[in-house]
Amino acid sequence: MNKIKNFINHADLRKFRFWLQLFFFVFFIYGGYLAIDLGRELPIFACGYNHEIAGTCYFMPLQHQLARPWETLFSVASIGVLTSFFVFLLWFIVFNKAWCGYACPMGTLQDWITSLRKFFGITYSTYTQPQYESLKKIKYIFLIIVIVFPLLLGLGILDGEWRGAFCDMCPGRIITPMFVGDFSQWSIDFSTKTAIFLSSFGIVFTALFFVGSFIKKRFFCFFCPMSAMHYIFSDVALLRLKKDGDKCTKCGDCYNVCDMQIKDIADDVKSTNILRDDCILCLKCVAACPEDDALHLDLVNYPIFKSTKGGFAKRMEIDRWEKKDD
Amino acid sequence: MINKTRKHKLESPKQKHNRHKATEAIMILDKMKHDFKEPPKAMKYFYDLFERVHCKNEPLHSDKVKVGTMCIQVPSEIIYALDAVPLRLCNGFYTNDEIGSDFLPSKACPLVKATIGEFVSNNFSDKPDLIVSPTTCDQKAKSGAIIEDLGFSVYDMEFPRTKESHESREYWRRSVRKFTKDLSADLGKKITKKRLKKSVMQVGYAQHLYHKLNVLRKNIKSPILGIDMFLVTNAFFFDKIDKWIEAVDVLIKECEQRVEDEYDCAHKRSPRIVYTGSPPIFPNLKIPLLIEQADAIIVADETCSSNRMFNDMVSVDEWFVNDMIDGIADRYLKGCTCPIFTKNEDRKRRIIDLVKEYKADGVVYQAFAGCQVYEMEQRSVLEAMEKEGIPIIYLESDYSPSHLGQLTTRIEAFVESLKNRKRKAK
Ligand code: SF4
Ligand code: SF4
């Protein structure tokens, strides 16, 4: 047992993640060819506009369901809305935000763009603290668009052209189909003014997606309403990111590697649950922490991956030293 | 002694200084070698090293540019990457303390006085070509100017005195970037990705070895005395890094064997001590020596001449020069528990954690008379320990070899009380 634990704690997270991400990317984007269908309640941006998707992003059905007239929405006829919500919750609760760090095709794509940047030898950029504080609110605005706009539609306050407004704005709609050879989403819908606005927003956002994630690690995740949605339920999830503040030296090693620039991960020594709204549960911080047991990933209350001195040394390759003359 | 002087007729000030230093060094080394159960054989390297450098004035780095550092905050990774060697100049000689006294207020810290004393005597076995002085405590920060007046070239490196804020992180990162640029220009060497990575890895490996050795002290039968550990870490101030690495590697193997054999370098009932406060720097290892002579054993420490020098590691996400430099900068600021910072929550947490992790029975808090920041933090640390039910003693000392009587009595009484406590707990 100890051997297994040791093996996991010393694991090369980078490699593990790379292969898992690759697997999920192929699985979701091309799963349809194998007739795989995980339903329409997935907590990731596996976009249904890609016809070969192996399961669909929950936001697509959600927006449609919530846009029903209020009498229908709040009647027994809409029991389906509740069931799909529970299915969504079920998916989410097991893996928590690890969906973002390991399974979301849009997340994986950003990581690949990061690798491309690294290949060119270009350093990444970061936000300053004030920028960070204000920008991080944007994802909640998007979440309002996802949830409140359809409700207003149902009330008759908004027009039908606002149906699925977020999907129209989302880069996932434009990007994911591209991987199965469908570029038709790269277009502006000129039918109405709103449509022009929403679809051009989508195009611009997509362009930003590529440019942004080339410059800034996980650029898009920072604005992702799914991430905001996750956070609402993350406290009840089974997979948990925990911290033992007594063991933490506040060295900031974890913060240094965090793609999402989460300061609390290093500076907060009081909370035991250290998952923050921007977190993508990539576990890079756990892998980069040099203190035994300071950070750990728990399944309910059982730690399955812990920070260790030995694991840190191995991953940083400082557990050995060969004299090399240059 | 008299005979010796006669034979040499006239002893130059330098010779006299050397003789005084050698006497101090030999005295402590002898005690370490002979007053205890047999030290690990691998300690011989370190005993010899200190003898070579401090008694025989043997230079170790004649072929390299030497960058003297006034505090642990100067990033050694960067100095190594520029093909120079860092030499930590914090000094522990009483002889130097006396020389330095003329240049500083009478109530100044003996460590600072001794460091200045060494410059005044200008009697280095490895003379630094450039001195980097980070603006840490007042006395250190201001001694930069005194040293400059003595004709040395000094680089002031700005260091923040709060570390919680994001601004301080940014400020220090900028300071380290500037230092890198300036030093690189000064030495006419370019910093490259490859060399910086190599030095990060090498210093990282040294840290890794330190930790590997250090955790062996968690064993109830500790394989190595605290005073020997201090000597090992002190050697890192000036030794050739690869030589140090080799020697520690051997020492670890021997200590691991000792753990396997359940060899106890102290005794069954020796209380286990966490040492904190002003740094013990060779040959001023007298408090650790007194503690261990009183049949206690130091199993961990929270001082800048030992644990703090090695504890926090550099982590890098992408191995680019800028990224590495930022990572290096953070290592020297964020985890640092130096009392010069406004708050000392981190230091208290660290000490408590060490007590728990190393199953210590008590804490010795030692401050140099004149080391204001350590003196000031004493109260809050004592309070925090009391709250946790951890016995602690506060001692004030200086570099002078006299007045040991009172310190000895207090330490012995403390050790005795810890023994009683242990007995009762059983
Ligand atoms: S890396 Fe570990 S010890 Fe360092 S700040 Fe993060 S949690 Fe704390
Ligand atoms: S806090 Fe840790 S798990 Fe979350 S995004 Fe940052 S590095 Fe990844």
PDB file of N, CA, C and O in Angstrom, chain A residues 259-320:
ATOM      1  N   ASP A 259      -1.528  28.109 -13.277  1.00  0.00           N
ATOM      2  CA  ASP A 259      -1.923  28.756 -14.518  1.00  0.00           C
ATOM      3  C   ASP A 259      -2.954  29.842 -14.261  1.00  0.00           C
ATOM      4  O   ASP A 259      -3.107  30.762 -15.055  1.00  0.00           O
ATOM      5  N   MET A 260      -3.690  29.699 -13.175  1.00  0.00           N
ATOM      6  CA  MET A 260      -4.792  30.612 -12.914  1.00  0.00           C
ATOM      7  C   MET A 260      -4.408  31.727 -11.935  1.00  0.00           C
ATOM      8  O   MET A 260      -5.266  32.476 -11.490  1.00  0.00           O
ATOM      9  N   GLN A 261      -3.132  31.802 -11.596  1.00  0.00           N
ATOM     10  CA  GLN A 261      -2.637  32.878 -10.727  1.00  0.00           C
ATOM     11  C   GLN A 261      -3.398  32.979  -9.407  1.00  0.00           C
ATOM     12  O   GLN A 261      -3.706  34.076  -8.941  1.00  0.00           O
ATOM     13  N   ILE A 262      -3.717  31.847  -8.832  1.00  0.00           N
ATOM     14  CA  ILE A 262      -4.495  31.874  -7.596  1.00  0.00           C
ATOM     15  C   ILE A 262      -3.574  32.115  -6.407  1.00  0.00           C
ATOM     16  O   ILE A 262      -2.740  31.282  -6.072  1.00  0.00           O
ATOM     17  N   LYS A 263      -3.717  33.262  -5.794  1.00  0.00           N
ATOM     18  CA  LYS A 263      -2.803  33.644  -4.715  1.00  0.00           C
ATOM     19  C   LYS A 263      -3.092  32.894  -3.422  1.00  0.00           C
ATOM     20  O   LYS A 263      -2.186  32.563  -2.666  1.00  0.00           O
ATOM     21  N   ASP A 264      -4.364  32.654  -3.202  1.00  0.00           N
ATOM     22  CA  ASP A 264      -4.741  31.972  -1.960  1.00  0.00           C
ATOM     23  C   ASP A 264      -4.037  30.632  -1.775  1.00  0.00           C
ATOM     24  O   ASP A 264      -3.785  30.213  -0.654  1.00  0.00           O
ATOM     25  N   ILE A 265      -3.749  30.000  -2.872  1.00  0.00           N
ATOM     26  CA  ILE A 265      -3.154  28.674  -2.763  1.00  0.00           C
ATOM     27  C   ILE A 265      -1.875  28.735  -1.928  1.00  0.00           C
ATOM     28  O   ILE A 265      -1.578  27.823  -1.162  1.00  0.00           O
ATOM     29  N   ALA A 266      -1.156  29.842  -2.025  1.00  0.00           N
ATOM     30  CA  ALA A 266       0.056  29.990  -1.215  1.00  0.00           C
ATOM     31  C   ALA A 266      -0.190  30.795   0.057  1.00  0.00           C
ATOM     32  O   ALA A 266       0.318  30.474   1.118  1.00  0.00           O
ATOM     33  N   ASP A 267      -0.970  31.835  -0.061  1.00  0.00           N
ATOM     34  CA  ASP A 267      -1.030  32.795   1.043  1.00  0.00           C
ATOM     35  C   ASP A 267      -2.055  32.479   2.128  1.00  0.00           C
ATOM     36  O   ASP A 267      -1.963  32.979   3.236  1.00  0.00           O
ATOM     37  N   ASP A 268      -3.034  31.667   1.779  1.00  0.00           N
ATOM     38  CA  ASP A 268      -4.064  31.361   2.765  1.00  0.00           C
ATOM     39  C   ASP A 268      -3.634  30.143   3.588  1.00  0.00           C
ATOM     40  O   ASP A 268      -3.522  29.045   3.060  1.00  0.00           O
ATOM     41  N   VAL A 269      -3.361  30.356   4.870  1.00  0.00           N
ATOM     42  CA  VAL A 269      -2.954  29.207   5.693  1.00  0.00           C
ATOM     43  C   VAL A 269      -4.051  28.836   6.692  1.00  0.00           C
ATOM     44  O   VAL A 269      -3.849  28.058   7.598  1.00  0.00           O
ATOM     45  N   LYS A 270      -5.227  29.448   6.486  1.00  0.00           N
ATOM     46  CA  LYS A 270      -6.329  29.164   7.415  1.00  0.00           C
ATOM     47  C   LYS A 270      -7.320  28.158   6.823  1.00  0.00           C
ATOM     48  O   LYS A 270      -7.742  27.233   7.501  1.00  0.00           O
ATOM     49  N   SER A 271      -7.695  28.349   5.544  1.00  0.00           N
ATOM     50  CA  SER A 271      -8.695  27.441   4.964  1.00  0.00           C
ATOM     51  C   SER A 271      -8.135  26.051   4.765  1.00  0.00           C
ATOM     52  O   SER A 271      -6.970  25.905   4.391  1.00  0.00           O
ATOM     53  N   THR A 272      -8.963  25.060   4.985  1.00  0.00           N
ATOM     54  CA  THR A 272      -8.511  23.705   4.653  1.00  0.00           C
ATOM     55  C   THR A 272      -8.960  23.359   3.238  1.00  0.00           C
ATOM     56  O   THR A 272      -8.247  22.708   2.503  1.00  0.00           O
ATOM     57  N   ASN A 273     -10.151  23.833   2.856  1.00  0.00           N
ATOM     58  CA  ASN A 273     -10.583  23.657   1.476  1.00  0.00           C
ATOM     59  C   ASN A 273     -10.040  24.838   0.676  1.00  0.00           C
ATOM     60  O   ASN A 273     -10.466  25.964   0.853  1.00  0.00           O
ATOM     61  N   ILE A 274      -9.086  24.556  -0.205  1.00  0.00           N
ATOM     62  CA  ILE A 274      -8.373  25.655  -0.844  1.00  0.00           C
ATOM     63  C   ILE A 274      -8.772  25.828  -2.316  1.00  0.00           C
ATOM     64  O   ILE A 274      -8.164  26.559  -3.071  1.00  0.00           O
ATOM     65  N   LEU A 275      -9.847  25.150  -2.714  1.00  0.00           N
ATOM     66  CA  LEU A 275     -10.308  25.287  -4.094  1.00  0.00           C
ATOM     67  C   LEU A 275     -10.967  26.650  -4.285  1.00  0.00           C
ATOM     68  O   LEU A 275     -11.908  26.986  -3.578  1.00  0.00           O
ATOM     69  N   ARG A 276     -10.467  27.410  -5.232  1.00  0.00           N
ATOM     70  CA  ARG A 276     -11.026  28.732  -5.493  1.00  0.00           C
ATOM     71  C   ARG A 276     -11.772  28.733  -6.820  1.00  0.00           C
ATOM     72  O   ARG A 276     -11.591  27.826  -7.630  1.00  0.00           O
ATOM     73  N   ASP A 277     -12.569  29.769  -7.052  1.00  0.00           N
ATOM     74  CA  ASP A 277     -13.454  29.733  -8.223  1.00  0.00           C
ATOM     75  C   ASP A 277     -12.717  29.607  -9.552  1.00  0.00           C
ATOM     76  O   ASP A 277     -13.228  29.008 -10.481  1.00  0.00           O
ATOM     77  N   ASP A 278     -11.491  30.133  -9.623  1.00  0.00           N
ATOM     78  CA  ASP A 278     -10.772  30.046 -10.889  1.00  0.00           C
ATOM     79  C   ASP A 278     -10.046  28.724 -11.080  1.00  0.00           C
ATOM     80  O   ASP A 278      -9.569  28.433 -12.170  1.00  0.00           O
ATOM     81  N   CYS A 279      -9.947  27.966 -10.015  1.00  0.00           N
ATOM     82  CA  CYS A 279      -9.134  26.748 -10.048  1.00  0.00           C
ATOM     83  C   CYS A 279      -9.633  25.770 -11.103  1.00  0.00           C
ATOM     84  O   CYS A 279     -10.822  25.640 -11.347  1.00  0.00           O
ATOM     85  N   ILE A 280      -8.687  25.099 -11.761  1.00  0.00           N
ATOM     86  CA  ILE A 280      -9.063  24.103 -12.750  1.00  0.00           C
ATOM     87  C   ILE A 280      -8.659  22.708 -12.268  1.00  0.00           C
ATOM     88  O   ILE A 280      -8.621  21.764 -13.033  1.00  0.00           O
ATOM     89  N   LEU A 281      -8.308  22.618 -11.011  1.00  0.00           N
ATOM     90  CA  LEU A 281      -7.911  21.362 -10.376  1.00  0.00           C
ATOM     91  C   LEU A 281      -6.904  20.593 -11.230  1.00  0.00           C
ATOM     92  O   LEU A 281      -7.021  19.391 -11.420  1.00  0.00           O
ATOM     93  N   CYS A 282      -5.920  21.332 -11.717  1.00  0.00           N
ATOM     94  CA  CYS A 282      -4.903  20.694 -12.552  1.00  0.00           C
ATOM     95  C   CYS A 282      -3.884  19.977 -11.700  1.00  0.00           C
ATOM     96  O   CYS A 282      -3.121  19.158 -12.188  1.00  0.00           O
ATOM     97  N   LEU A 283      -3.824  20.345 -10.405  1.00  0.00           N
ATOM     98  CA  LEU A 283      -2.925  19.722  -9.435  1.00  0.00           C
ATOM     99  C   LEU A 283      -1.458  20.086  -9.621  1.00  0.00           C
ATOM    100  O   LEU A 283      -0.584  19.491  -9.000  1.00  0.00           O
ATOM    101  N   LYS A 284      -1.207  21.043 -10.484  1.00  0.00           N
ATOM    102  CA  LYS A 284       0.188  21.464 -10.641  1.00  0.00           C
ATOM    103  C   LYS A 284       0.751  21.976  -9.317  1.00  0.00           C
ATOM    104  O   LYS A 284       1.920  21.804  -9.015  1.00  0.00           O
ATOM    105  N   CYS A 285      -0.118  22.640  -8.547  1.00  0.00           N
ATOM    106  CA  CYS A 285       0.337  23.183  -7.269  1.00  0.00           C
ATOM    107  C   CYS A 285       0.755  22.082  -6.310  1.00  0.00           C
ATOM    108  O   CYS A 285       1.779  22.207  -5.628  1.00  0.00           O
ATOM    109  N   VAL A 286      -0.005  21.009  -6.279  1.00  0.00           N
ATOM    110  CA  VAL A 286       0.335  19.902  -5.373  1.00  0.00           C
ATOM    111  C   VAL A 286       1.687  19.327  -5.782  1.00  0.00           C
ATOM    112  O   VAL A 286       2.540  19.034  -4.942  1.00  0.00           O
ATOM    113  N   ALA A 287       1.876  19.225  -7.095  1.00  0.00           N
ATOM    114  CA  ALA A 287       3.124  18.662  -7.592  1.00  0.00           C
ATOM    115  C   ALA A 287       4.307  19.587  -7.320  1.00  0.00           C
ATOM    116  O   ALA A 287       5.436  19.131  -7.185  1.00  0.00           O
ATOM    117  N   ALA A 288       4.045  20.889  -7.219  1.00  0.00           N
ATOM    118  CA  ALA A 288       5.147  21.841  -7.069  1.00  0.00           C
ATOM    119  C   ALA A 288       5.415  22.224  -5.627  1.00  0.00           C
ATOM    120  O   ALA A 288       6.306  23.013  -5.347  1.00  0.00           O
ATOM    121  N   CYS A 289       4.643  21.680  -4.707  1.00  0.00           N
ATOM    122  CA  CYS A 289       4.837  22.053  -3.309  1.00  0.00           C
ATOM    123  C   CYS A 289       5.908  21.185  -2.663  1.00  0.00           C
ATOM    124  O   CYS A 289       5.827  19.968  -2.715  1.00  0.00           O
ATOM    125  N   PRO A 290       6.928  21.821  -2.081  1.00  0.00           N
ATOM    126  CA  PRO A 290       8.028  21.043  -1.520  1.00  0.00           C
ATOM    127  C   PRO A 290       7.817  20.601  -0.076  1.00  0.00           C
ATOM    128  O   PRO A 290       8.709  20.006   0.516  1.00  0.00           O
ATOM    129  N   GLU A 291       6.676  20.934   0.502  1.00  0.00           N
ATOM    130  CA  GLU A 291       6.477  20.567   1.902  1.00  0.00           C
ATOM    131  C   GLU A 291       5.589  19.333   2.024  1.00  0.00           C
ATOM    132  O   GLU A 291       4.527  19.268   1.408  1.00  0.00           O
ATOM    133  N   ASP A 292       6.010  18.399   2.838  1.00  0.00           N
ATOM    134  CA  ASP A 292       5.235  17.183   3.024  1.00  0.00           C
ATOM    135  C   ASP A 292       3.820  17.505   3.494  1.00  0.00           C
ATOM    136  O   ASP A 292       3.632  18.207   4.494  1.00  0.00           O
ATOM    137  N   ASP A 293       2.839  16.990   2.749  1.00  0.00           N
ATOM    138  CA  ASP A 293       1.425  17.068   3.151  1.00  0.00           C
ATOM    139  C   ASP A 293       0.801  18.454   3.199  1.00  0.00           C
ATOM    140  O   ASP A 293      -0.309  18.597   3.700  1.00  0.00           O
ATOM    141  N   ALA A 294       1.478  19.476   2.734  1.00  0.00           N
ATOM    142  CA  ALA A 294       0.876  20.807   2.809  1.00  0.00           C
ATOM    143  C   ALA A 294      -0.349  20.891   1.898  1.00  0.00           C
ATOM    144  O   ALA A 294      -1.382  21.416   2.271  1.00  0.00           O
ATOM    145  N   LEU A 295      -0.226  20.368   0.699  1.00  0.00           N
ATOM    146  CA  LEU A 295      -1.361  20.353  -0.224  1.00  0.00           C
ATOM    147  C   LEU A 295      -1.690  18.909  -0.565  1.00  0.00           C
ATOM    148  O   LEU A 295      -0.795  18.085  -0.718  1.00  0.00           O
ATOM    149  N   HIS A 296      -2.961  18.618  -0.655  1.00  0.00           N
ATOM    150  CA  HIS A 296      -3.317  17.272  -1.095  1.00  0.00           C
ATOM    151  C   HIS A 296      -4.680  17.226  -1.748  1.00  0.00           C
ATOM    152  O   HIS A 296      -5.547  18.037  -1.476  1.00  0.00           O
ATOM    153  N   LEU A 297      -4.828  16.227  -2.610  1.00  0.00           N
ATOM    154  CA  LEU A 297      -6.098  15.989  -3.268  1.00  0.00           C
ATOM    155  C   LEU A 297      -6.770  14.856  -2.515  1.00  0.00           C
ATOM    156  O   LEU A 297      -6.194  13.785  -2.357  1.00  0.00           O
ATOM    157  N   ASP A 298      -7.979  15.115  -2.023  1.00  0.00           N
ATOM    158  CA  ASP A 298      -8.682  14.092  -1.250  1.00  0.00           C
ATOM    159  C   ASP A 298      -9.881  13.563  -2.008  1.00  0.00           C
ATOM    160  O   ASP A 298     -10.571  14.324  -2.690  1.00  0.00           O
ATOM    161  N   LEU A 299     -10.123  12.277  -1.873  1.00  0.00           N
ATOM    162  CA  LEU A 299     -11.396  11.731  -2.309  1.00  0.00           C
ATOM    163  C   LEU A 299     -12.223  11.630  -1.035  1.00  0.00           C
ATOM    164  O   LEU A 299     -11.909  10.824  -0.167  1.00  0.00           O
ATOM    165  N   VAL A 300     -13.224  12.466  -0.918  1.00  0.00           N
ATOM    166  CA  VAL A 300     -13.921  12.721   0.340  1.00  0.00           C
ATOM    167  C   VAL A 300     -12.865  13.098   1.381  1.00  0.00           C
ATOM    168  O   VAL A 300     -12.306  14.155   1.282  1.00  0.00           O
ATOM    169  N   ASN A 301     -12.540  12.221   2.327  1.00  0.00           N
ATOM    170  CA  ASN A 301     -11.506  12.644   3.264  1.00  0.00           C
ATOM    171  C   ASN A 301     -10.247  11.814   3.182  1.00  0.00           C
ATOM    172  O   ASN A 301      -9.397  11.865   4.054  1.00  0.00           O
ATOM    173  N   TYR A 302     -10.138  11.065   2.110  1.00  0.00           N
ATOM    174  CA  TYR A 302      -8.977  10.207   1.971  1.00  0.00           C
ATOM    175  C   TYR A 302      -7.994  10.794   0.954  1.00  0.00           C
ATOM    176  O   TYR A 302      -8.320  10.930  -0.222  1.00  0.00           O
ATOM    177  N   PRO A 303      -6.795  11.166   1.406  1.00  0.00           N
ATOM    178  CA  PRO A 303      -5.847  11.781   0.474  1.00  0.00           C
ATOM    179  C   PRO A 303      -5.348  10.787  -0.577  1.00  0.00           C
ATOM    180  O   PRO A 303      -4.890   9.705  -0.215  1.00  0.00           O
ATOM    181  N   ILE A 304      -5.466  11.176  -1.848  1.00  0.00           N
ATOM    182  CA  ILE A 304      -4.966  10.263  -2.873  1.00  0.00           C
ATOM    183  C   ILE A 304      -3.703  10.795  -3.550  1.00  0.00           C
ATOM    184  O   ILE A 304      -2.966  10.040  -4.149  1.00  0.00           O
ATOM    185  N   PHE A 305      -3.480  12.085  -3.468  1.00  0.00           N
ATOM    186  CA  PHE A 305      -2.240  12.630  -4.040  1.00  0.00           C
ATOM    187  C   PHE A 305      -1.768  13.754  -3.136  1.00  0.00           C
ATOM    188  O   PHE A 305      -2.504  14.707  -2.898  1.00  0.00           O
ATOM    189  N   LYS A 306      -0.538  13.616  -2.612  1.00  0.00           N
ATOM    190  CA  LYS A 306      -0.074  14.591  -1.632  1.00  0.00           C
ATOM    191  C   LYS A 306       1.224  15.242  -2.068  1.00  0.00           C
ATOM    192  O   LYS A 306       2.016  14.640  -2.794  1.00  0.00           O
ATOM    193  N   SER A 307       1.441  16.448  -1.597  1.00  0.00           N
ATOM    194  CA  SER A 307       2.737  17.070  -1.829  1.00  0.00           C
ATOM    195  C   SER A 307       3.747  16.399  -0.904  1.00  0.00           C
ATOM    196  O   SER A 307       3.459  16.157   0.263  1.00  0.00           O
ATOM    197  N   THR A 308       4.918  16.107  -1.453  1.00  0.00           N
ATOM    198  CA  THR A 308       5.989  15.526  -0.638  1.00  0.00           C
ATOM    199  C   THR A 308       7.320  16.131  -1.060  1.00  0.00           C
ATOM    200  O   THR A 308       7.477  16.544  -2.208  1.00  0.00           O
ATOM    201  N   LYS A 309       8.235  16.153  -0.115  1.00  0.00           N
ATOM    202  CA  LYS A 309       9.588  16.636  -0.426  1.00  0.00           C
ATOM    203  C   LYS A 309      10.206  15.794  -1.534  1.00  0.00           C
ATOM    204  O   LYS A 309      10.784  16.308  -2.480  1.00  0.00           O
ATOM    205  N   GLY A 310      10.049  14.478  -1.388  1.00  0.00           N
ATOM    206  CA  GLY A 310      10.651  13.560  -2.352  1.00  0.00           C
ATOM    207  C   GLY A 310      10.056  13.721  -3.737  1.00  0.00           C
ATOM    208  O   GLY A 310      10.769  13.763  -4.727  1.00  0.00           O
ATOM    209  N   GLY A 311       8.735  13.837  -3.792  1.00  0.00           N
ATOM    210  CA  GLY A 311       8.066  14.007  -5.073  1.00  0.00           C
ATOM    211  C   GLY A 311       8.490  15.303  -5.743  1.00  0.00           C
ATOM    212  O   GLY A 311       8.746  15.350  -6.945  1.00  0.00           O
ATOM    213  N   PHE A 312       8.590  16.337  -4.946  1.00  0.00           N
ATOM    214  CA  PHE A 312       9.032  17.632  -5.475  1.00  0.00           C
ATOM    215  C   PHE A 312      10.419  17.504  -6.095  1.00  0.00           C
ATOM    216  O   PHE A 312      10.657  17.924  -7.224  1.00  0.00           O
ATOM    217  N   ALA A 313      11.332  16.904  -5.319  1.00  0.00           N
ATOM    218  CA  ALA A 313      12.722  16.780  -5.785  1.00  0.00           C
ATOM    219  C   ALA A 313      12.770  15.978  -7.083  1.00  0.00           C
ATOM    220  O   ALA A 313      13.502  16.327  -8.008  1.00  0.00           O
ATOM    221  N   LYS A 314      11.956  14.936  -7.142  1.00  0.00           N
ATOM    222  CA  LYS A 314      11.985  14.097  -8.335  1.00  0.00           C
ATOM    223  C   LYS A 314      11.471  14.872  -9.545  1.00  0.00           C
ATOM    224  O   LYS A 314      12.073  14.867 -10.610  1.00  0.00           O
ATOM    225  N   ARG A 315      10.356  15.572  -9.347  1.00  0.00           N
ATOM    226  CA  ARG A 315       9.777  16.294 -10.481  1.00  0.00           C
ATOM    227  C   ARG A 315      10.646  17.453 -10.934  1.00  0.00           C
ATOM    228  O   ARG A 315      10.696  17.784 -12.103  1.00  0.00           O
ATOM    229  N   MET A 316      11.336  18.075  -9.981  1.00  0.00           N
ATOM    230  CA  MET A 316      12.234  19.171 -10.358  1.00  0.00           C
ATOM    231  C   MET A 316      13.588  18.634 -10.828  1.00  0.00           C
ATOM    232  O   MET A 316      14.478  19.403 -11.179  1.00  0.00           O
ATOM    233  N   GLU A 317      13.719  17.339 -10.757  1.00  0.00           N
ATOM    234  CA  GLU A 317      14.966  16.675 -11.128  1.00  0.00           C
ATOM    235  C   GLU A 317      16.162  17.156 -10.320  1.00  0.00           C
ATOM    236  O   GLU A 317      17.265  17.307 -10.824  1.00  0.00           O
ATOM    237  N   ILE A 318      15.899  17.449  -9.035  1.00  0.00           N
ATOM    238  CA  ILE A 318      17.023  17.831  -8.185  1.00  0.00           C
ATOM    239  C   ILE A 318      17.351  16.713  -7.211  1.00  0.00           C
ATOM    240  O   ILE A 318      18.049  16.897  -6.232  1.00  0.00           O
ATOM    241  N   ASP A 319      16.811  15.534  -7.466  1.00  0.00           N
ATOM    242  CA  ASP A 319      17.131  14.424  -6.569  1.00  0.00           C
ATOM    243  C   ASP A 319      18.389  13.711  -7.037  1.00  0.00           C
ATOM    244  O   ASP A 319      18.780  12.694  -6.505  1.00  0.00           O
ATOM    245  N   ARG A 320      18.981  14.234  -8.080  1.00  0.00           N
ATOM    246  CA  ARG A 320      20.257  13.661  -8.540  1.00  0.00           C
ATOM    247  C   ARG A 320      21.067  14.792  -9.151  1.00  0.00           C
ATOM    248  O   ARG A 320      20.545  15.848  -9.475  1.00  0.00           O
TER     249      ARG A 320
END
